[in-house]
GROMACS .gro file of C-alpha atoms in nm:
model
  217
    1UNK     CA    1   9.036  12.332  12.163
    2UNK     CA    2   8.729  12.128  12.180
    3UNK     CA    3   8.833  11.750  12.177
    4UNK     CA    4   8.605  11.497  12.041
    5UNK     CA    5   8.435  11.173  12.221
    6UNK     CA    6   8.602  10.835  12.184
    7UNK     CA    7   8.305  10.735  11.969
    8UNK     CA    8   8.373  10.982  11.695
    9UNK     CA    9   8.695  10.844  11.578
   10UNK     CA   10   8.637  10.672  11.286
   11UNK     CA   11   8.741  10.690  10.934
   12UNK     CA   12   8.538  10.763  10.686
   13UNK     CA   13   8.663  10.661  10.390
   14UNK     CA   14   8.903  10.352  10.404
   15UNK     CA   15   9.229  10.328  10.232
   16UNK     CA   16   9.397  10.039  10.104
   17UNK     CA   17   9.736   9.931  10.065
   18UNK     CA   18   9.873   9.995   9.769
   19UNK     CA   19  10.240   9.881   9.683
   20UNK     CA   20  10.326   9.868  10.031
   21UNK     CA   21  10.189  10.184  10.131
   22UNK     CA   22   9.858  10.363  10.296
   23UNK     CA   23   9.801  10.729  10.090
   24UNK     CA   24   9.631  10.957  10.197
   25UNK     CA   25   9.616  11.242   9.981
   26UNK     CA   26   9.502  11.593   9.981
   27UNK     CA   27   9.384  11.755   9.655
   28UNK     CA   28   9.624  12.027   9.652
   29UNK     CA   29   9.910  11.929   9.912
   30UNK     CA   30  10.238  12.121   9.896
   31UNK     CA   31  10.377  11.925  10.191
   32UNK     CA   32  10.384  11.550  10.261
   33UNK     CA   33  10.406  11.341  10.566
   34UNK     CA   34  10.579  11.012  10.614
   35UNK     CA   35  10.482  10.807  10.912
   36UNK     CA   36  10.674  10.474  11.000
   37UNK     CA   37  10.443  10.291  11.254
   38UNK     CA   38  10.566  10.215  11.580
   39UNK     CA   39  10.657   9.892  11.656
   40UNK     CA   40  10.415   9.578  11.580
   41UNK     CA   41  10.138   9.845  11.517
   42UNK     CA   42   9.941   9.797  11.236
   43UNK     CA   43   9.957  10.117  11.004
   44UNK     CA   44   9.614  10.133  10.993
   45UNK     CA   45   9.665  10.212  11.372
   46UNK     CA   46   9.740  10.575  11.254
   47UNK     CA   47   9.461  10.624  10.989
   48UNK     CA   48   9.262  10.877  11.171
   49UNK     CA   49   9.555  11.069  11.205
   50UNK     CA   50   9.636  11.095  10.821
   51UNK     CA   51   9.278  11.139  10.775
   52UNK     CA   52   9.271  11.454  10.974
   53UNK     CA   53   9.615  11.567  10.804
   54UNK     CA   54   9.527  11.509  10.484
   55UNK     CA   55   9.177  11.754  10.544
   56UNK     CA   56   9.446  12.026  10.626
   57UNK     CA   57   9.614  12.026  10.299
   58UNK     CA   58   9.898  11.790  10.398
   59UNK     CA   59   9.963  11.415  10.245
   60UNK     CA   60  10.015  11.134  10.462
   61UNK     CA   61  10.198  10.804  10.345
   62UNK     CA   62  10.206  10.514  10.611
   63UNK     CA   63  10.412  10.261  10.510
   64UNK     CA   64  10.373   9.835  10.584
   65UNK     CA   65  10.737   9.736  10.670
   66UNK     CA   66  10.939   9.392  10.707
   67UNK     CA   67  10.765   9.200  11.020
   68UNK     CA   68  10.615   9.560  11.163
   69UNK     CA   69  10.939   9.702  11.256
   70UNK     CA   70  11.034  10.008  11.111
   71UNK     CA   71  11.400   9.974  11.216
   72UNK     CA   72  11.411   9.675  10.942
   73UNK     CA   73  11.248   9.902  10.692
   74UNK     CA   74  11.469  10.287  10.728
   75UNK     CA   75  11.490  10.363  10.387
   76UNK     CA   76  11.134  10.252  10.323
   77UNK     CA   77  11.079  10.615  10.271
   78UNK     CA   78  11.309  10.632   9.947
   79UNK     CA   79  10.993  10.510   9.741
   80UNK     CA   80  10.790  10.825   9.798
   81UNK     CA   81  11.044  11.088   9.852
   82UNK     CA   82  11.225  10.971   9.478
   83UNK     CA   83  10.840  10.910   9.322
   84UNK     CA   84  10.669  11.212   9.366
   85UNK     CA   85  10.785  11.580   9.301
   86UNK     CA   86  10.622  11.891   9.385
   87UNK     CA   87  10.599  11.828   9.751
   88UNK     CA   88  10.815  11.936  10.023
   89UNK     CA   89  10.825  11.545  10.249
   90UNK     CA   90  10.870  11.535  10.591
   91UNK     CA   91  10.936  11.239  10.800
   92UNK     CA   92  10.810  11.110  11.119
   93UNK     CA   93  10.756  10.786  11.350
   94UNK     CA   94  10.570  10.660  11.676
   95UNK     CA   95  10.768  10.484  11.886
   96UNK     CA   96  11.059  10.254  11.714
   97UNK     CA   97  10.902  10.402  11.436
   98UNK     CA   98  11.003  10.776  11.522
   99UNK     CA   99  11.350  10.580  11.559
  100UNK     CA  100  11.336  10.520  11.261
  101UNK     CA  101  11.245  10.843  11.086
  102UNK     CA  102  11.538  10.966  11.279
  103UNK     CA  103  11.796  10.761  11.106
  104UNK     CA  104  11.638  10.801  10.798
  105UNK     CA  105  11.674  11.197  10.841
  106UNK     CA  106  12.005  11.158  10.965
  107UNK     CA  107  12.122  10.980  10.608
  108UNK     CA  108  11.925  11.192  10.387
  109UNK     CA  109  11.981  11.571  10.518
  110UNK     CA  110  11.935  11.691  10.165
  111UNK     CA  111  11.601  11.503  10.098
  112UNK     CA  112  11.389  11.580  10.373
  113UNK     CA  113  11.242  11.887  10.516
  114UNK     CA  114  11.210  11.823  10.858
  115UNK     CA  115  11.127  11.555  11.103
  116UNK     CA  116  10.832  11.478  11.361
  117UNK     CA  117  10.875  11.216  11.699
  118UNK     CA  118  10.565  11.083  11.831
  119UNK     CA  119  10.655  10.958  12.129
  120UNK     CA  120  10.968  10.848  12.008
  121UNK     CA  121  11.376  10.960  12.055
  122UNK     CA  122  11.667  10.962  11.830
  123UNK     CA  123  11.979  10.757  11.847
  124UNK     CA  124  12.307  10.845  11.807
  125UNK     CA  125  12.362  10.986  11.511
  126UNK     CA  126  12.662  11.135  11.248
  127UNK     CA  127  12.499  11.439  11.134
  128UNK     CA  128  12.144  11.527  11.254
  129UNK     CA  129  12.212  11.636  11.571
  130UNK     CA  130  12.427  11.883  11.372
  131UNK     CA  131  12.187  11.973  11.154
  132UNK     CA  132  11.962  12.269  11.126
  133UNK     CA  133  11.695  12.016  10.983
  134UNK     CA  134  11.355  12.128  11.171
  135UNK     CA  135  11.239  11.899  11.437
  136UNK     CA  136  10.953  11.857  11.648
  137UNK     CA  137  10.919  11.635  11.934
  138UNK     CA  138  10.585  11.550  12.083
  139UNK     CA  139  10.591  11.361  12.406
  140UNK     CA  140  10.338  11.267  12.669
  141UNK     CA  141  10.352  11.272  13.020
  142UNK     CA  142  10.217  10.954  13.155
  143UNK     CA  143  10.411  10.805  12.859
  144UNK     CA  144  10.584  10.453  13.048
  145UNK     CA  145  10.776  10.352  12.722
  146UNK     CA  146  10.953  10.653  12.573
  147UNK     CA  147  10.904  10.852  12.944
  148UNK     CA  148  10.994  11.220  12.953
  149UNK     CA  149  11.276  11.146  13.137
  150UNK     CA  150  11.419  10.926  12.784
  151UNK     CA  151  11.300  11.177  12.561
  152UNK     CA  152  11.533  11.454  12.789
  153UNK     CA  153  11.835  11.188  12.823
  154UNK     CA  154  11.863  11.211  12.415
  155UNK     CA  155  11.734  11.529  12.360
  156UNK     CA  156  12.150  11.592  12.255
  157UNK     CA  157  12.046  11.391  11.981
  158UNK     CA  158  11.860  11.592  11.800
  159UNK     CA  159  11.921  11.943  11.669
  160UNK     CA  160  11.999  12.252  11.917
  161UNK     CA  161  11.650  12.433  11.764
  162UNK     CA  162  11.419  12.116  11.819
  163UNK     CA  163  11.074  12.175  11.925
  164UNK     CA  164  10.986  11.979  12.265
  165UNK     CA  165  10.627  11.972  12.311
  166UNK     CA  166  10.477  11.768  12.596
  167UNK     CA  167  10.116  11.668  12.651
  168UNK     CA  168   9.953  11.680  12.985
  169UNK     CA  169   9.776  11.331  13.060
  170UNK     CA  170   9.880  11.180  12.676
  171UNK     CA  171  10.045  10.856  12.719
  172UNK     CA  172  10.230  10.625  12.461
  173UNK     CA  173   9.974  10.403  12.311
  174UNK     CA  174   9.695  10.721  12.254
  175UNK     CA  175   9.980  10.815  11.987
  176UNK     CA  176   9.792  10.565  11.772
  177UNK     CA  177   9.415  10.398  11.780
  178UNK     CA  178   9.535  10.084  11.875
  179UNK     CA  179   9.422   9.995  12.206
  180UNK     CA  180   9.648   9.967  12.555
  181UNK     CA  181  10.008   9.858  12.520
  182UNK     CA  182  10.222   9.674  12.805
  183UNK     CA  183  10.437   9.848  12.995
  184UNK     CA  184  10.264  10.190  12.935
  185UNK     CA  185  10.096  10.424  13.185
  186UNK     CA  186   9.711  10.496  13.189
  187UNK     CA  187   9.684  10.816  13.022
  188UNK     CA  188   9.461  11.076  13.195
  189UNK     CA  189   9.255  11.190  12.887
  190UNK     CA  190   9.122  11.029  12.617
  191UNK     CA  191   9.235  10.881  12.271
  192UNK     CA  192   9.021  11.147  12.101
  193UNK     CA  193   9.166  11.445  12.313
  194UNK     CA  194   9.502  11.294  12.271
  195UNK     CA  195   9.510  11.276  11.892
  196UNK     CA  196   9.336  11.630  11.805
  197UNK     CA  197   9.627  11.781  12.067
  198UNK     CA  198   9.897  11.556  11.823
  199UNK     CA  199   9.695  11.691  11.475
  200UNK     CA  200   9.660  12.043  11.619
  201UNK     CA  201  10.073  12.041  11.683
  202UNK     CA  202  10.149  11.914  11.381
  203UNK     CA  203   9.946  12.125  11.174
  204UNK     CA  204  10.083  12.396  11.348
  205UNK     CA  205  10.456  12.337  11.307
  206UNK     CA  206  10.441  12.210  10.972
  207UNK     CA  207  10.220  12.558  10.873
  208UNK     CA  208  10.471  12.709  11.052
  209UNK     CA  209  10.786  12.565  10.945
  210UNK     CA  210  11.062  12.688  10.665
  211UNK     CA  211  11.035  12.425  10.396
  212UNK     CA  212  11.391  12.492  10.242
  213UNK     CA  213  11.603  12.190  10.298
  214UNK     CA  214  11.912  12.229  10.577
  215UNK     CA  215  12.258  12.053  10.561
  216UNK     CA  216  12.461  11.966  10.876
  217UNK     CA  217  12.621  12.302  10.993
   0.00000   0.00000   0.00000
C-alpha cells in the first residue's frame, strides 16, 4: 500500500454538527459506522477517517458526548441505531472511546453488527465476551497508553473469534489527527501511513464480515 504524506491529510469538505452528531454519509451505504472519540479528543479529530470510509460505501457517525468522555455518553449510539433503517451499524471507539463501544455492544447484542477497537480494550463484561458478535481489534506497537501487552491482558474480554491486528510503528495518538498525547510512545511512521493502514483494515473486515446479527452463545 502506498501511504500518503502528512501534508495530504485534509478534509475536503467539512461537516458540521448536527444534533450532536458529525455524518458522514455515503450515497448508497448498506453498512454504518459509529465512532465514540477517545477521551478529550475532539470528534473532529477523526474526520479524515470517516471521510475516507464514507468514499468506500460505508457511513460514519461521530458523536459529541458529555465533557468528551465517551464513558459518560454509552448509549449515545441509541440515536442512530433506532433513527435510521436500512443499514447494518457497527460500533467502534479510540481509546476510552473503544471502551465505550464495548459496553455499548455488550448491552445491545441484538442491535449491532459487530464492533471495531482502535487502540482501545474491553472491560469486563456479562455477555460479549460470550458472544459470537464480530470483533476487530487494531492495536499499535509503540502504543504507551493501551500497550500490546493491555490489549493481550483483556483479550478474554472479547469474543473467542476476535480479530487482533497490530501495526508495526503505529502508536496511540496517530489513531486520530490530533497531535502528540502524554504518556504515549513516538510512533515510527507517520500519521498518514498510520491512518490508511487503520482505513485499509477496516474496509477490509467490514467488506469481509457477516452482517447477520449474533446473540451470546
Amino acid at each position: 500500500m502506498e501511504a500518503i504524506d502528512a501534508n495530504q491529510i485534509e478534509i475536503e469538505d467539512a461537516v458540521q454538527a448536527e444534533d450532536g452528531w458529525y455524518i458522514y454519509r455515503a450515497a448508497n451505504a448498506d453498512k454504518g459506522l459509529i465512532l465514540y472519540p477517545g477521551a478529550k479528543v475532539e470528534p473532529e479529530a477523526y474526520a479524515y477517517l470517516a471521510q475516507e470510509l464514507s468514499k468506500q460505501n460505508i457511513t460514519v457517525a461521530i458523536p459529541t458526548v458529555r465533557l468528551n468522555l465517551a464513558i459518560l455518553d454509552v448509549s449515545k449510539a441509541d440515536e442512530i441505531i433506532e433513527s435510521d433503517d436500512g443499514i447494518d451499524w457497527y460500533v467502534a471507539g479510540h481509546s476510552m472511546g473503544g471502551a465505550a463501544a464495548a459496553m455499548y455492544a455488550d448491552q445491545h447484542l441484538d442491535s449491532v453488527n459487530g464492533l471495531i477497537l482502535l487502540g482501545a480494550y474491553a472491560a469486563s463484561n456479562d455477555h460479549l465476551k460470550e458472544s459470537d458478535l464480530p470483533v476487530l481489534s487494531i492495536g499499535g506497537s509503540e502504543d504507551g497508553l493501551s500497550t500490546p501487552e493491555k490489549i493481550e491482558e483483556n483479550s478474554s474480554n472479547l469474543p473467542p473469534k476476535t480479530s487482533f491486528m497490530e501495526i508495526p510503528g503505529g502508536n496511540h495518538a496517530y489513531f486520530g489527527v490530533y497531535g502528540s498525547q502524554p504518556g504515549d510512545n513516538e510512533a515510527q511512521i507517520t500519521v498518514s501511513e498510520q491512518q490508511e493502514i487503520i482505513i485499509e483494515l477496516m474496509v477490509d473486515w467490514l467488506q469481509n464480515t457477516d452482517p447477520s446479527r449474533q446473540g451470546p452463545m
